[in-house]
XYZ file of C-alpha atoms in Angstrom:
672
model
C 25.135 -17.652 31.034
C 22.798 -20.418 29.930
C 21.366 -18.190 27.197
C 24.816 -17.191 26.016
C 25.900 -20.829 25.947
C 22.839 -21.772 23.888
C 23.601 -18.988 21.427
C 27.208 -20.038 21.002
C 26.229 -23.697 20.609
C 23.626 -22.819 18.004
C 26.133 -20.739 16.035
C 28.761 -23.495 16.075
C 26.319 -26.122 14.830
C 24.683 -24.076 12.110
C 27.808 -22.366 10.801
C 29.309 -25.548 9.371
C 26.011 -27.231 8.555
C 24.574 -24.412 6.466
C 27.669 -22.959 4.818
C 26.838 -24.710 1.558
C 23.184 -23.639 1.713
C 24.197 -20.026 2.270
C 26.471 -20.119 -0.743
C 23.638 -21.514 -2.836
C 21.266 -18.833 -1.538
C 23.763 -16.091 -2.322
C 24.353 -17.440 -5.814
C 20.599 -17.666 -6.354
C 20.222 -14.049 -5.271
C 22.947 -12.904 -7.641
C 21.402 -14.998 -10.401
C 18.067 -13.296 -9.861
C 19.665 -9.860 -9.764
C 21.328 -10.439 -13.132
C 18.154 -12.111 -14.440
C 18.418 -15.358 -16.312
C 16.968 -14.790 -19.729
C 14.876 -17.115 -21.814
C 13.980 -16.107 -25.349
C 10.258 -16.134 -26.085
C 9.118 -14.848 -29.431
C 10.549 -11.442 -30.220
C 11.273 -10.378 -26.658
C 13.200 -11.632 -23.629
C 11.329 -13.233 -20.762
C 12.840 -12.798 -17.319
C 12.889 -16.030 -15.294
C 12.918 -15.214 -11.595
C 15.068 -17.307 -9.276
C 14.865 -16.375 -5.589
C 16.116 -18.114 -2.434
C 13.434 -20.098 -0.647
C 12.130 -19.143 2.770
C 13.969 -22.127 4.305
C 17.261 -20.816 2.919
C 16.566 -17.413 4.443
C 15.809 -18.996 7.821
C 19.032 -20.992 7.737
C 20.981 -17.838 6.939
C 19.320 -15.933 9.788
C 20.381 -18.682 12.211
C 24.009 -18.987 11.126
C 25.210 -15.547 10.014
C 26.141 -12.419 11.909
C 24.593 -9.375 10.262
C 25.599 -5.756 10.040
C 21.998 -4.515 10.207
C 18.860 -6.274 11.461
C 15.597 -4.505 10.642
C 12.540 -5.376 12.744
C 9.317 -4.571 10.912
C 8.140 -5.414 7.400
C 6.136 -2.301 6.613
C 7.028 0.542 4.264
C 9.746 1.979 6.498
C 11.240 -1.372 7.503
C 11.395 -2.676 3.929
C 12.883 0.643 2.850
C 15.621 0.268 5.495
C 16.420 -3.237 4.243
C 16.757 -2.005 0.650
C 18.923 0.953 1.669
C 21.255 -1.113 3.840
C 21.579 -3.901 1.284
C 22.344 -1.532 -1.582
C 25.271 -0.099 0.428
C 26.842 -3.532 0.720
C 25.900 -4.173 4.355
C 24.966 -7.692 5.442
C 21.242 -7.126 6.024
C 18.382 -9.054 7.618
C 14.675 -8.185 7.785
C 12.069 -9.894 9.980
C 8.338 -9.295 10.376
C 6.029 -10.762 13.045
C 3.159 -11.310 10.613
C 3.352 -10.757 6.860
C 5.034 -7.975 4.914
C 2.733 -4.909 4.870
C 0.296 -6.595 7.260
C -0.090 -3.398 9.303
C -1.033 0.135 8.324
C 1.293 0.081 5.292
C -1.390 -1.846 3.365
C -4.323 0.175 4.764
C -3.523 3.680 3.534
C -5.689 6.075 1.551
C -3.866 4.838 -1.605
C -2.645 8.433 -2.135
C 1.117 8.913 -1.889
C 1.007 12.084 0.195
C -1.892 14.519 -0.074
C 0.639 17.245 0.712
C -1.770 20.063 -0.066
C -2.724 19.941 3.624
C 0.842 20.887 4.547
C 0.565 24.010 2.402
C -2.607 25.098 4.184
C -1.040 24.525 7.599
C 2.130 26.377 6.602
C 0.222 29.439 5.368
C -2.198 29.457 8.285
C 0.411 28.978 11.027
C 3.349 30.574 9.157
C 5.371 27.404 9.712
C 8.347 27.086 7.365
C 8.927 23.490 8.505
C 5.622 22.476 6.948
C 6.784 23.824 3.584
C 10.029 21.872 3.865
C 8.139 18.664 4.626
C 5.801 19.299 1.695
C 8.685 19.862 -0.730
C 10.435 16.720 0.491
C 7.292 14.642 0.072
C 6.637 15.943 -3.423
C 10.214 15.149 -4.419
C 9.821 11.623 -3.065
C 6.540 11.263 -4.919
C 8.379 11.845 -8.184
C 10.993 9.277 -7.128
C 8.302 6.673 -6.441
C 6.672 7.298 -9.813
C 10.066 6.877 -11.471
C 11.358 3.828 -9.591
C 8.122 1.800 -9.563
C 5.882 3.102 -12.373
C 3.771 -0.065 -12.409
C 2.756 0.388 -8.762
C 2.549 4.197 -8.632
C 0.564 6.338 -11.012
C -0.668 9.891 -11.375
C -4.038 10.412 -9.716
C -6.106 13.526 -10.604
C -8.268 14.761 -7.728
C -11.318 17.024 -7.978
C -12.287 19.485 -5.243
C -15.956 20.432 -5.797
C -16.697 24.144 -5.368
C -20.040 25.416 -4.044
C -19.448 29.159 -3.679
C -18.028 31.956 -5.813
C -15.571 32.944 -3.107
C -14.304 29.392 -2.605
C -13.362 29.014 -6.262
C -10.631 31.713 -6.492
C -9.306 30.940 -2.998
C -8.909 27.218 -3.724
C -7.440 27.873 -7.161
C -4.965 30.427 -5.780
C -3.877 28.092 -2.976
C -3.222 25.250 -5.400
C -1.342 27.585 -7.753
C 0.929 28.526 -4.860
C 1.293 24.791 -4.283
C 2.301 24.348 -7.954
C 4.738 27.256 -7.835
C 6.475 26.160 -4.637
C 6.835 22.565 -5.822
C 8.476 23.714 -9.087
C 10.080 20.720 -10.843
C 8.626 18.275 -8.295
C 5.078 19.088 -9.340
C 3.464 16.392 -11.460
C 1.001 18.612 -13.324
C -0.516 22.010 -12.853
C -3.874 22.462 -11.138
C -6.763 23.959 -13.110
C -10.466 24.773 -12.958
C -13.120 22.635 -14.628
C -16.719 23.529 -15.331
C -19.832 22.412 -13.511
C -20.714 20.084 -16.388
C -17.253 18.508 -16.378
C -17.477 17.919 -12.624
C -20.870 16.272 -12.955
C -19.647 14.176 -15.870
C -16.974 12.615 -13.663
C -19.130 12.396 -10.497
C -22.776 12.109 -11.612
C -24.034 11.437 -8.067
C -22.465 14.584 -6.623
C -24.743 17.166 -5.015
C -25.761 19.659 -7.712
C -27.413 22.322 -5.577
C -25.043 25.302 -5.601
C -22.275 23.481 -7.493
C -20.107 26.013 -9.343
C -17.492 23.666 -10.762
C -14.343 22.001 -9.540
C -10.624 22.493 -9.122
C -8.377 19.652 -10.254
C -4.975 18.965 -8.700
C -2.695 15.978 -9.187
C -1.483 13.547 -6.567
C 0.027 10.086 -6.863
C -1.651 6.745 -6.186
C 0.213 3.740 -4.782
C -0.732 0.078 -4.485
C 0.649 0.014 -0.961
C 0.850 -3.719 -0.192
C 2.298 -4.577 -3.607
C 4.815 -1.759 -3.154
C 5.998 -3.386 0.096
C 6.391 -6.732 -1.654
C 8.418 -5.045 -4.410
C 10.721 -3.518 -1.780
C 11.203 -6.910 -0.115
C 12.071 -8.612 -3.384
C 14.453 -5.781 -4.292
C 16.245 -6.259 -0.957
C 16.488 -9.992 -1.640
C 17.968 -9.284 -5.063
C 20.598 -7.121 -3.355
C 21.591 -9.970 -1.018
C 19.425 -9.380 2.068
C 17.893 -12.226 4.060
C 14.223 -11.766 4.912
C 11.652 -13.622 6.966
C 7.952 -13.031 7.520
C 5.931 -14.565 10.357
C 8.934 -14.214 12.700
C 8.094 -12.757 16.085
C 10.685 -11.039 18.267
C 10.675 -12.646 21.709
C 13.622 -10.948 23.428
C 16.373 -8.424 22.728
C 19.675 -8.955 24.530
C 22.494 -6.387 24.374
C 26.104 -7.578 24.072
C 29.446 -5.824 24.212
C 29.643 -2.777 21.986
C 26.760 -2.458 19.542
C 26.400 -6.158 18.849
C 22.894 -7.346 19.677
C 21.289 -10.770 19.972
C 17.595 -11.028 19.135
C 15.544 -14.070 20.074
C 13.031 -14.893 17.332
C 10.161 -17.378 17.062
C 9.238 -18.698 13.628
C 5.444 -18.849 13.652
C 5.371 -21.234 10.690
C 7.625 -23.950 12.176
C 7.237 -22.880 15.861
C 11.047 -22.950 16.131
C 12.862 -20.408 18.283
C 16.405 -19.251 17.475
C 18.759 -16.294 17.795
C 19.890 -13.659 15.290
C 23.131 -11.769 15.831
C 23.587 -8.283 14.434
C 25.828 -5.281 14.992
C 22.950 -2.821 14.630
C 19.204 -3.253 15.158
C 16.624 -0.886 13.656
C 13.138 -0.840 15.182
C 10.685 0.070 12.384
C 7.574 -1.699 13.654
C 4.996 1.089 13.335
C 2.224 0.505 15.865
C 4.466 -1.930 17.824
C 7.252 0.620 18.249
C 6.740 1.068 21.986
C 6.520 -2.711 22.556
C 9.983 -3.230 21.020
C 11.356 -0.252 22.966
C 10.040 -1.850 26.173
C 11.876 -5.079 25.270
C 15.061 -3.094 24.939
C 14.602 -1.324 28.276
C 11.690 -1.605 30.684
C 10.079 1.631 31.800
C 10.862 3.494 28.595
C 8.468 6.413 28.082
C 6.027 5.758 25.219
C 6.203 7.898 22.107
C 3.226 6.633 20.080
C 0.035 8.647 19.601
C -2.097 6.039 17.813
C -5.105 7.113 15.769
C -7.639 4.712 14.325
C -8.730 5.388 10.738
C -11.783 3.675 9.225
C -12.163 3.264 5.462
C -14.582 1.358 3.247
C -14.771 0.026 -0.300
C -17.746 1.007 -2.460
C -18.897 0.087 -5.980
C -17.327 2.129 -8.738
C -20.571 3.856 -9.763
C -20.460 6.031 -6.631
C -17.441 7.851 -8.050
C -15.315 8.121 -11.158
C -13.153 5.632 -12.978
C -10.236 8.035 -13.315
C -10.704 10.990 -10.936
C -10.614 11.032 -7.178
C -12.677 13.361 -4.999
C -11.526 15.500 -2.085
C -14.213 17.349 -0.143
C -12.686 19.350 2.731
C -14.566 19.733 6.010
C -16.678 22.892 6.146
C -17.198 22.806 9.927
C -15.088 21.763 12.893
C -17.270 18.737 13.630
C -17.422 17.674 9.967
C -15.224 15.103 8.214
C -12.888 15.621 5.288
C -14.035 13.017 2.776
C -12.004 11.558 -0.052
C -12.860 8.970 -2.695
C -10.069 7.287 -4.659
C -10.529 4.765 -7.489
C -8.767 1.505 -6.665
C -9.027 -1.922 -8.313
C -12.119 -0.830 -10.274
C -13.840 0.206 -7.031
C -13.897 3.314 -4.830
C -12.088 3.679 -1.514
C -13.969 6.046 0.797
C -12.254 7.550 3.829
C -11.736 8.393 6.467
C -13.148 8.465 9.982
C -10.416 9.129 12.586
C -10.633 8.564 16.345
C -7.966 8.558 19.039
C -6.830 5.164 20.250
C -5.791 4.654 23.860
C -3.777 1.474 23.377
C -2.657 -0.751 20.520
C -3.978 -4.303 20.393
C -1.521 -7.166 19.980
C -3.859 -8.911 17.507
C -3.326 -6.662 14.531
C -5.721 -3.961 13.387
C -8.944 -3.588 15.418
C -12.351 -4.509 14.088
C -14.119 -1.692 12.196
C -16.950 -0.277 14.295
C -20.372 -0.010 12.628
C -20.867 3.440 14.184
C -17.665 4.726 12.591
C -18.709 3.290 9.224
C -22.152 4.903 9.541
C -20.559 8.247 10.394
C -18.293 8.016 7.336
C -21.179 7.038 5.050
C -23.311 9.880 6.395
C -20.529 12.378 5.717
C -20.196 11.070 2.159
C -23.980 11.123 1.666
C -24.045 14.842 2.500
C -21.784 15.416 -0.520
C -24.180 13.558 -2.824
C -27.549 14.394 -4.292
C -30.500 13.926 -1.905
C -31.959 11.160 -4.084
C -28.803 9.007 -3.656
C -29.229 6.294 -1.034
C -25.871 5.344 0.452
C -25.825 2.892 3.332
C -24.202 -0.203 4.764
C -25.800 -2.327 2.050
C -23.403 -0.718 -0.442
C -20.231 -1.364 1.576
C -18.171 -4.172 0.041
C -15.352 -4.128 2.575
C -14.483 -2.136 5.694
C -11.216 -1.923 7.577
C -9.269 0.114 10.095
C -5.681 1.313 10.113
C -3.589 2.375 13.085
C -1.896 5.640 12.212
C 1.169 5.620 14.439
C 1.993 9.285 14.957
C 4.787 10.003 17.429
C 5.717 12.629 19.973
C 8.859 13.365 21.937
C 8.944 11.453 25.271
C 9.525 14.729 27.154
C 6.098 15.982 26.076
C 4.396 13.439 28.341
C 6.561 13.489 31.426
C 4.645 16.334 33.079
C 1.180 14.803 32.741
C 0.582 11.141 31.951
C -3.112 11.638 31.278
C -2.650 13.896 28.269
C -1.504 12.932 24.816
C 1.683 14.607 23.671
C 1.962 16.913 20.699
C 2.426 14.879 17.500
C 5.509 15.566 15.428
C 5.063 16.913 11.933
C 7.347 14.333 10.350
C 9.221 11.355 11.825
C 11.605 10.647 14.685
C 14.866 8.693 15.044
C 15.932 7.632 18.523
C 19.012 5.761 19.776
C 18.627 4.022 23.133
C 21.480 3.732 25.677
C 21.945 0.111 24.544
C 22.134 1.111 20.878
C 18.643 0.234 19.625
C 17.730 2.550 16.741
C 14.021 3.389 16.646
C 12.497 4.868 13.496
C 8.895 5.994 13.971
C 6.305 8.143 12.242
C 6.346 9.156 8.590
C 4.273 7.941 5.665
C 4.730 6.377 2.241
C 6.094 9.567 0.713
C 8.887 9.736 3.291
C 9.837 6.060 3.707
C 12.987 6.260 1.533
C 14.352 9.381 3.288
C 13.633 7.848 6.690
C 15.440 4.649 5.712
C 18.508 6.525 4.476
C 18.708 8.536 7.718
C 18.355 5.408 9.868
C 21.069 3.478 8.005
C 23.372 6.524 8.133
C 22.894 6.622 11.894
C 23.486 2.862 12.210
C 26.753 3.154 10.280
C 27.894 6.048 12.444
C 26.792 4.824 15.889
C 27.742 1.162 15.463
C 31.015 1.581 13.588
C 29.880 -0.030 10.345
C 32.037 2.278 8.203
C 34.027 0.003 5.965
C 35.566 0.287 2.535
C 32.591 -1.395 0.868
C 29.998 0.848 2.544
C 28.765 3.672 0.343
C 26.187 6.407 0.674
C 22.547 5.723 -0.178
C 21.722 5.447 -3.879
C 18.124 4.269 -3.646
C 16.885 7.436 -5.342
C 17.749 5.927 -8.719
C 17.142 2.262 -7.838
C 14.465 0.566 -9.924
C 12.292 -1.698 -7.793
C 11.367 -5.284 -8.562
C 9.286 -5.479 -11.745
C 10.054 -1.933 -12.918
C 12.908 -2.844 -15.265
C 11.754 -2.915 -18.903
C 8.225 -1.944 -17.874
C 6.264 0.235 -20.292
C 2.654 1.236 -20.822
C 2.326 -1.190 -23.744
C 3.096 -4.220 -21.553
C -0.592 -5.274 -21.246
C -0.839 -5.556 -25.012
C 2.330 -7.676 -24.964
C 0.707 -10.040 -22.452
C -2.423 -10.328 -24.587
C -0.436 -11.164 -27.711
C 2.030 -13.576 -26.084
C -0.200 -15.446 -23.633
C -3.748 -15.002 -24.966
C -5.236 -13.510 -21.791
C -8.109 -10.988 -21.725
C -7.191 -7.320 -21.643
C -8.460 -6.715 -18.099
C -6.301 -9.575 -16.818
C -3.316 -8.209 -18.753
C -3.816 -4.745 -17.236
C -4.051 -6.212 -13.741
C -0.886 -8.304 -14.114
C 1.016 -5.342 -15.549
C -0.091 -3.043 -12.714
C 0.645 -5.545 -9.942
C 3.785 -7.347 -11.155
C 5.284 -5.166 -13.869
C 7.690 -6.994 -16.143
C 7.608 -9.969 -13.764
C 4.293 -10.793 -15.411
C 6.271 -12.671 -18.068
C 7.712 -14.923 -15.365
C 4.246 -15.359 -13.842
C 2.693 -16.523 -17.112
C 5.701 -18.640 -18.126
C 5.902 -20.561 -14.837
C 2.209 -21.513 -14.935
C 1.023 -21.533 -18.571
C -2.022 -23.697 -17.745
C -3.270 -21.607 -14.795
C -4.992 -18.694 -16.516
C -8.488 -19.322 -15.161
C -10.117 -16.578 -13.140
C -10.587 -17.056 -9.424
C -13.852 -15.094 -9.608
C -15.864 -14.175 -12.714
C -16.100 -10.505 -11.691
C -12.392 -9.926 -11.027
C -9.188 -10.213 -13.100
C -7.290 -12.346 -10.553
C -6.091 -15.681 -11.986
C -4.806 -18.977 -10.576
C -1.206 -18.403 -11.684
C -0.888 -15.541 -9.192
C -1.326 -17.944 -6.270
C 1.521 -20.186 -7.362
C 3.730 -17.203 -8.171
C 3.107 -15.614 -4.749
C 4.120 -18.799 -2.938
C 7.231 -19.483 -5.030
C 8.516 -15.960 -5.574
C 6.964 -13.635 -2.965
C 7.089 -15.685 0.275
C 3.324 -15.989 0.767
C 2.872 -18.531 3.585
C -0.800 -18.409 4.549
C -4.194 -18.007 2.946
C -4.503 -14.547 4.500
C -1.189 -13.515 2.929
C -2.716 -14.193 -0.488
C -6.107 -12.534 -0.159
C -4.908 -9.448 1.723
C -1.392 -8.584 0.507
C -0.597 -10.466 -2.727
C -4.099 -10.092 -4.175
C -5.980 -7.042 -2.924
C -9.369 -8.718 -3.124
C -10.007 -8.635 0.659
C -9.800 -4.832 0.622
C -12.057 -4.633 -2.437
C -14.896 -7.091 -1.794
C -14.978 -9.194 1.376
C -17.996 -11.262 0.302
C -16.395 -12.144 -3.044
C -13.233 -13.095 -1.160
C -15.237 -15.561 0.902
C -16.381 -17.310 -2.286
C -12.808 -17.408 -3.639
C -11.274 -19.059 -0.561
C -11.863 -22.720 -1.580
C -10.188 -22.247 -4.977
C -7.199 -20.442 -3.496
C -6.854 -23.004 -0.707
C -6.890 -25.879 -3.183
C -3.985 -24.387 -5.149
C -1.994 -23.603 -2.000
C -2.580 -27.053 -0.518
C -1.327 -28.736 -3.687
C 1.787 -26.518 -3.753
C 2.674 -26.802 -0.051
C 1.381 -30.316 0.612
C -1.029 -29.343 3.397
C -3.051 -32.112 5.017
C -6.736 -31.782 5.882
C -6.072 -30.409 9.376
C -3.783 -27.687 8.039
C -6.301 -26.797 5.345
C -9.030 -26.431 7.967
C -6.787 -24.176 10.078
C -5.985 -21.998 7.082
C -9.656 -21.704 6.117
C -10.723 -20.801 9.666
C -7.934 -18.201 9.952
C -8.936 -16.618 6.636
C -12.611 -16.502 7.588
C -11.728 -14.990 10.962
C -9.626 -12.359 9.188
C -12.551 -11.397 6.948
C -14.934 -11.220 9.895
C -12.648 -9.454 12.371
C -10.680 -7.112 10.120
C -12.755 -6.687 6.946
C -16.175 -6.235 8.533
C -17.757 -9.363 7.042
C -21.005 -10.144 8.849
C -21.159 -7.037 11.052
C -20.997 -4.502 8.203
C -20.632 -6.430 4.943
C -23.319 -9.033 4.416
C -22.345 -12.282 2.615
C -24.011 -12.654 -0.749
C -25.532 -15.827 -2.080
C -24.078 -17.269 -5.273
C -27.549 -18.247 -6.521
C -29.448 -15.992 -8.854
C -31.713 -13.600 -7.006
C -35.175 -12.566 -8.116
C -35.321 -9.375 -10.157
C -36.215 -6.331 -8.111
C -39.201 -4.190 -8.921
C -38.411 -0.994 -10.700
C -38.315 1.861 -8.222
C -40.365 4.987 -8.557
C -38.801 7.965 -10.247
C -40.491 10.336 -7.825
C -37.955 12.621 -6.178
C -35.427 12.255 -8.974
C -37.063 14.643 -11.431
C -34.877 17.405 -10.060
C -31.876 15.690 -11.655
C -33.443 15.185 -15.085
C -31.979 18.393 -16.489
C -28.604 17.614 -14.963
C -28.533 14.136 -16.494
C -29.561 15.513 -19.861
C -26.781 18.108 -19.661
C -24.232 15.453 -18.672
C -25.268 13.281 -21.616
C -24.957 16.205 -23.997
C -21.587 17.029 -22.500
C -20.465 13.418 -22.920
C -21.605 13.307 -26.555
C -19.861 16.601 -27.285
C -16.602 15.274 -25.855
C -16.879 12.053 -27.882
C -17.304 14.101 -31.047
C -14.340 16.300 -30.215
C -11.912 13.524 -29.349
C -11.854 9.773 -29.926
C -9.829 7.617 -27.540
C -8.897 4.030 -28.255
C -10.179 1.645 -25.517
C -6.600 0.694 -24.659
C -5.828 4.311 -23.801
C -8.570 4.399 -21.183
C -6.418 2.286 -18.890
C -5.257 4.202 -15.836
C -1.542 3.718 -16.619
C -1.859 4.933 -20.211
C -4.544 7.573 -19.742
C -2.048 9.797 -17.937
C -0.635 10.804 -21.331
C -4.036 12.168 -22.403
C -5.274 13.758 -19.159
C -3.938 17.267 -19.913
C -5.744 17.217 -23.263
C -8.955 15.912 -21.696
C -8.976 18.409 -18.825
C -8.105 21.389 -21.006
C -10.897 20.349 -23.379
C -13.279 20.065 -20.443
C -12.333 23.549 -19.279
C -12.854 24.948 -22.755
C -16.263 23.358 -23.163
C -17.289 24.514 -19.703
C -16.595 28.116 -20.579
């Protein structure tokens, strides 16, 4: 009774006190959705106006919501967008930062659904084909609704035997045929020379050529931020760094959730008719809060990935090298932020830590590097000294609770897709899935919430997120970087980065901070204006929020991030008014994040900013075997340059997609 009395007292106090603030927040949200326009030159510049975090917190305290989503990852943010677009009063809370879990630690490929085709043909499982078709359809939707954050990614499968070539090509052609209209582009064979031109360090002994297929690449953390801001534009109230302390059922489906704000250390209650648990690796912890003794459903797997310099791969193509033996690893390399992401080493995880993602183990990194080294020429030396950043991700696969009731010591059978569960007290749990299924999962969960909690009202409609442009996608086009260069005088690499990360919101970013165009690091395109924009418009609260989720620098180069921390902290301290003690806490937390979660010190060695002595030129002994290959690659490169001339602007990853069919067909022709 004391808890219920505290809840009622809190509601009575805040309802009258914050009514005016809620109206202002709602009007601000509508204003942002309609976009205030300021004329600049010959185009219109969108001026973003979003409710502040304090306004969101006040709304969470005072209002009763139709849907409360717990979890700020891909699935949770997708649920918030889906519920808000139907007209439901929606709230979203996250214990840390948006996309702080596995949603920002993916392979950067949208699906990789070719594996589903192989499983379906091998096991004659029709369900695998259905999942593959659904994922490919969603991949097209992601490319359409957020073209600045999702792009077409060609992948090369190197072929080392005559028999492997027709089998791989035939399998991918079946993949193309089944996908039909959902297929991005058709797979094709490229010559040995074309394969070596894209991946010069690849093992040449026995190389017959390569097969190219097309996947999609996503900037995962930025995609989560875009979903959050889209939900805000639709009227949702969101809050990061809000930890769920207790879940209390009430009469009917109405729930009361006790929440602690980690920023202000204030604890309050949120009332909602329906609660959706979309917390990924913390799914079982929230289910235990709802009802003690609930059988676990998670089958966590730990994936280790690393960032390497770009010269180990290609600037445009990714590499997929399937495992040849049972004890071997399937290795992929994907270009990301002008570097290469190498993955992945997977191990089973017994339990999930409460302190975020575990520390990457040096043995797992060594195993991954050794597997990648086997795919490269013997003269290539790949080791820990080349790793720029290393991290782990908890892949939260799920199984039915009944699979574990017979034997607690064995892991259950993982489900192929995702699972939706409704507890006796009405808690809706949404678990499993991946980026390519987040929108479908969200629509199913909100449909179930409407049905089970009686949210059917005249204003509630069916999901229409399939055609909903995400934040920054409106008015975006491939010529936007050139527009930034002409209007704001920034270098082309900075313009490309702003266009890829913020879309058309880049105009608001430059306009709000016209004097903050300096680089944060001479080797990267990140600028000072991004820090201010992230705090004012994307709810970045801590130093870690900036380096890990708003800027992707922590996942690209941990040592460079360490050198950037003082500059970023100075800008944040001036914006938020932090005193010296708070600045020290933020710096220590950021350094701990780099050490514990990005492998700094144990795997990645900090680099000195002073100029190092020039190294002696190494001996060419052992590399003579590649002299003919290099000569052939140079001849191949010169022949291509004579055949086709590409403007430097076209080489950008967003614009080069228009010319890839021509380039690959030319490569195939020259190879023959």
